[in-house]
Short mmCIF file of C-alpha atoms and ligand atoms in Angstrom, two decimals:
data_model
loop_
_atom_site.label_atom_id
_atom_site.label_comp_id
_atom_site.label_asym_id
_atom_site.label_seq_id
_atom_site.Cartn_x
_atom_site.Cartn_y
_atom_site.Cartn_z
CA UNK A 112 -63.50 145.61 96.30
CA UNK A 113 -63.55 142.68 93.85
CA UNK A 114 -61.11 143.24 90.99
CA UNK A 115 -61.39 140.04 88.97
CA UNK A 116 -61.83 136.30 89.17
CA UNK A 117 -58.42 135.11 90.36
CA UNK A 118 -58.92 131.41 89.78
CA UNK A 119 -61.31 128.50 89.70
CA UNK A 120 -60.04 125.63 91.85
CA UNK A 121 -60.69 122.12 90.54
CA UNK A 122 -60.08 119.05 92.71
CA UNK A 123 -58.46 116.18 90.80
CA UNK A 124 -57.61 112.58 91.71
CA UNK A 125 -54.51 112.40 89.55
CA UNK A 126 -52.64 115.70 89.36
CA UNK A 127 -50.00 114.66 86.81
CA UNK A 128 -52.57 113.00 84.56
CA UNK A 129 -54.85 116.02 84.79
CA UNK A 130 -52.03 118.44 83.95
CA UNK A 131 -51.26 116.37 80.85
CA UNK A 132 -54.94 116.29 79.87
CA UNK A 133 -55.24 120.08 80.19
CA UNK A 134 -52.09 120.55 78.12
CA UNK A 135 -53.29 118.22 75.38
CA UNK A 136 -56.94 119.15 75.21
CA UNK A 137 -56.85 122.88 75.94
CA UNK A 138 -53.37 123.60 74.65
CA UNK A 139 -52.36 125.48 77.81
CA UNK A 140 -49.04 125.23 79.61
CA UNK A 141 -48.75 125.20 83.40
CA UNK A 142 -47.51 128.55 84.65
CA UNK A 143 -46.99 127.75 88.33
CA UNK A 144 -46.75 124.75 90.62
CA UNK A 145 -46.67 124.87 94.39
CA UNK A 146 -47.03 122.51 97.32
CA UNK A 147 -48.98 124.22 100.12
CA UNK A 148 -48.45 122.02 103.18
CA UNK A 149 -50.71 124.17 105.39
CA UNK A 150 -53.65 123.41 103.13
CA UNK A 151 -52.65 119.86 102.26
CA UNK A 152 -52.58 120.50 98.53
CA UNK A 153 -50.30 120.58 95.54
CA UNK A 154 -51.58 123.01 92.96
CA UNK A 155 -50.84 123.67 89.31
CA UNK A 156 -51.99 126.91 87.73
CA UNK A 157 -52.79 127.55 84.07
CA UNK A 158 -53.06 131.20 83.07
CA UNK A 159 -56.27 132.02 81.17
CA UNK A 160 -56.37 135.72 80.41
CA UNK A 161 -55.79 137.51 83.72
CA UNK A 162 -57.19 134.56 85.69
CA UNK A 163 -56.10 131.00 86.36
CA UNK A 164 -57.43 127.49 86.34
CA UNK A 165 -56.07 125.83 89.46
CA UNK A 166 -55.81 122.05 89.57
CA UNK A 167 -55.71 120.80 93.15
CA UNK A 168 -54.26 117.46 94.18
CA UNK A 169 -54.64 116.32 97.80
CA UNK A 170 -51.47 115.59 99.81
CA UNK A 171 -53.41 112.98 101.77
CA UNK A 172 -56.86 111.57 102.44
CA UNK A 173 -57.22 113.54 105.67
CA UNK A 174 -56.99 116.99 104.07
CA UNK A 175 -59.80 119.30 102.93
CA UNK A 176 -59.35 118.38 99.26
CA UNK A 177 -58.84 114.69 100.14
CA UNK A 178 -62.16 114.68 102.00
CA UNK A 179 -63.85 116.60 99.18
CA UNK A 180 -62.64 114.00 96.65
CA UNK A 181 -63.79 111.12 98.87
CA UNK A 182 -67.31 112.49 99.29
CA UNK A 183 -67.98 114.36 96.04
CA UNK A 184 -65.38 113.13 93.60
CA UNK A 185 -63.32 115.30 91.24
CA UNK A 186 -64.80 118.61 90.15
CA UNK A 187 -65.07 122.32 90.86
CA UNK A 188 -63.91 122.95 94.42
CA UNK A 189 -63.96 126.74 94.83
CA UNK A 190 -64.14 130.09 93.07
CA UNK A 191 -61.54 132.69 94.04
CA UNK A 192 -62.10 136.42 93.67
CA UNK A 193 -59.14 138.79 93.45
CA UNK A 194 -59.68 141.66 95.89
CA UNK A 195 -57.63 144.71 96.81
CA UNK A 196 -57.88 144.11 100.56
CA UNK A 197 -58.80 140.71 102.04
CA UNK A 198 -59.18 142.06 105.58
CA UNK A 199 -61.61 144.75 104.41
CA UNK A 200 -63.59 142.18 102.40
CA UNK A 201 -63.81 139.90 105.46
CA UNK A 202 -65.09 142.79 107.59
CA UNK A 203 -67.76 143.56 105.05
CA UNK A 204 -68.87 139.92 104.78
CA UNK A 205 -68.91 139.53 108.57
CA UNK A 206 -71.04 142.65 108.96
CA UNK A 207 -73.47 141.14 106.43
CA UNK A 208 -73.73 137.99 108.56
CA UNK A 209 -71.84 135.76 106.15
CA UNK A 210 -70.09 132.82 107.83
CA UNK A 211 -66.35 132.71 107.32
CA UNK A 212 -64.02 129.71 107.18
CA UNK A 213 -61.04 131.97 107.93
CA UNK A 214 -61.76 134.75 110.43
CA UNK A 215 -58.45 136.40 109.60
CA UNK A 216 -56.43 136.41 106.35
CA UNK A 217 -53.90 133.60 105.90
CA UNK A 218 -50.98 133.04 103.54
CA UNK A 219 -51.80 131.50 100.18
CA UNK A 220 -49.65 130.27 97.31
CA UNK A 221 -47.71 132.77 95.18
CA UNK A 222 -47.18 134.83 98.38
CA UNK A 223 -50.79 135.92 98.22
CA UNK A 224 -53.00 136.67 101.21
CA UNK A 225 -56.23 134.69 101.21
CA UNK A 226 -59.32 133.76 103.20
CA UNK A 227 -62.12 131.27 102.59
CA UNK A 228 -65.81 132.11 102.97
CA UNK A 229 -68.32 129.43 103.97
CA UNK A 230 -70.28 127.90 101.09
CA UNK A 231 -73.50 127.81 103.13
CA UNK A 232 -73.90 131.57 102.75
CA UNK A 233 -72.59 131.71 99.18
CA UNK A 234 -75.11 129.58 97.32
CA UNK A 235 -73.26 126.34 98.00
CA UNK A 236 -70.00 127.61 96.51
CA UNK A 237 -66.81 127.70 98.56
CA UNK A 238 -65.44 131.19 97.93
CA UNK A 239 -61.84 132.31 98.33
CA UNK A 240 -60.64 135.89 98.50
CA UNK A 241 -57.15 136.52 97.10
CA UNK A 242 -55.00 139.59 97.53
CA UNK A 243 -51.94 139.71 95.32
CA UNK A 244 -48.44 139.92 96.78
CA UNK A 245 -47.25 143.50 97.06
CO1 CO B 278 -57.65 128.65 95.55
#
């Protein structure tokens, strides 16, 4: 079951510069920063209501976000839905024939459990499912 939009992930070339721009222009303060080596990203979250804007900097060129930046440039990278049970959501999507990036849930930042769903079956949008830490 989808509970909310958890975050919108935005790929940026210059993480520190982008954080400063968000602070100045939108008047929001970063609420969390985390380096996720598994995914090759450093992320900064800004709380907006019950959701977040997530700025994503690549830890190298040969990472998913690094490749995204090289081919498409900075911009919206994925939309993440907060769900109550990632495994149950994956089962449902699989039974509907939706292609999955992650066949089983993996660990995300903030001790969340996540999985990515292939953009080809989601209208060209990379979708992430996020289950909050218990
Ligand atoms: Co995300």
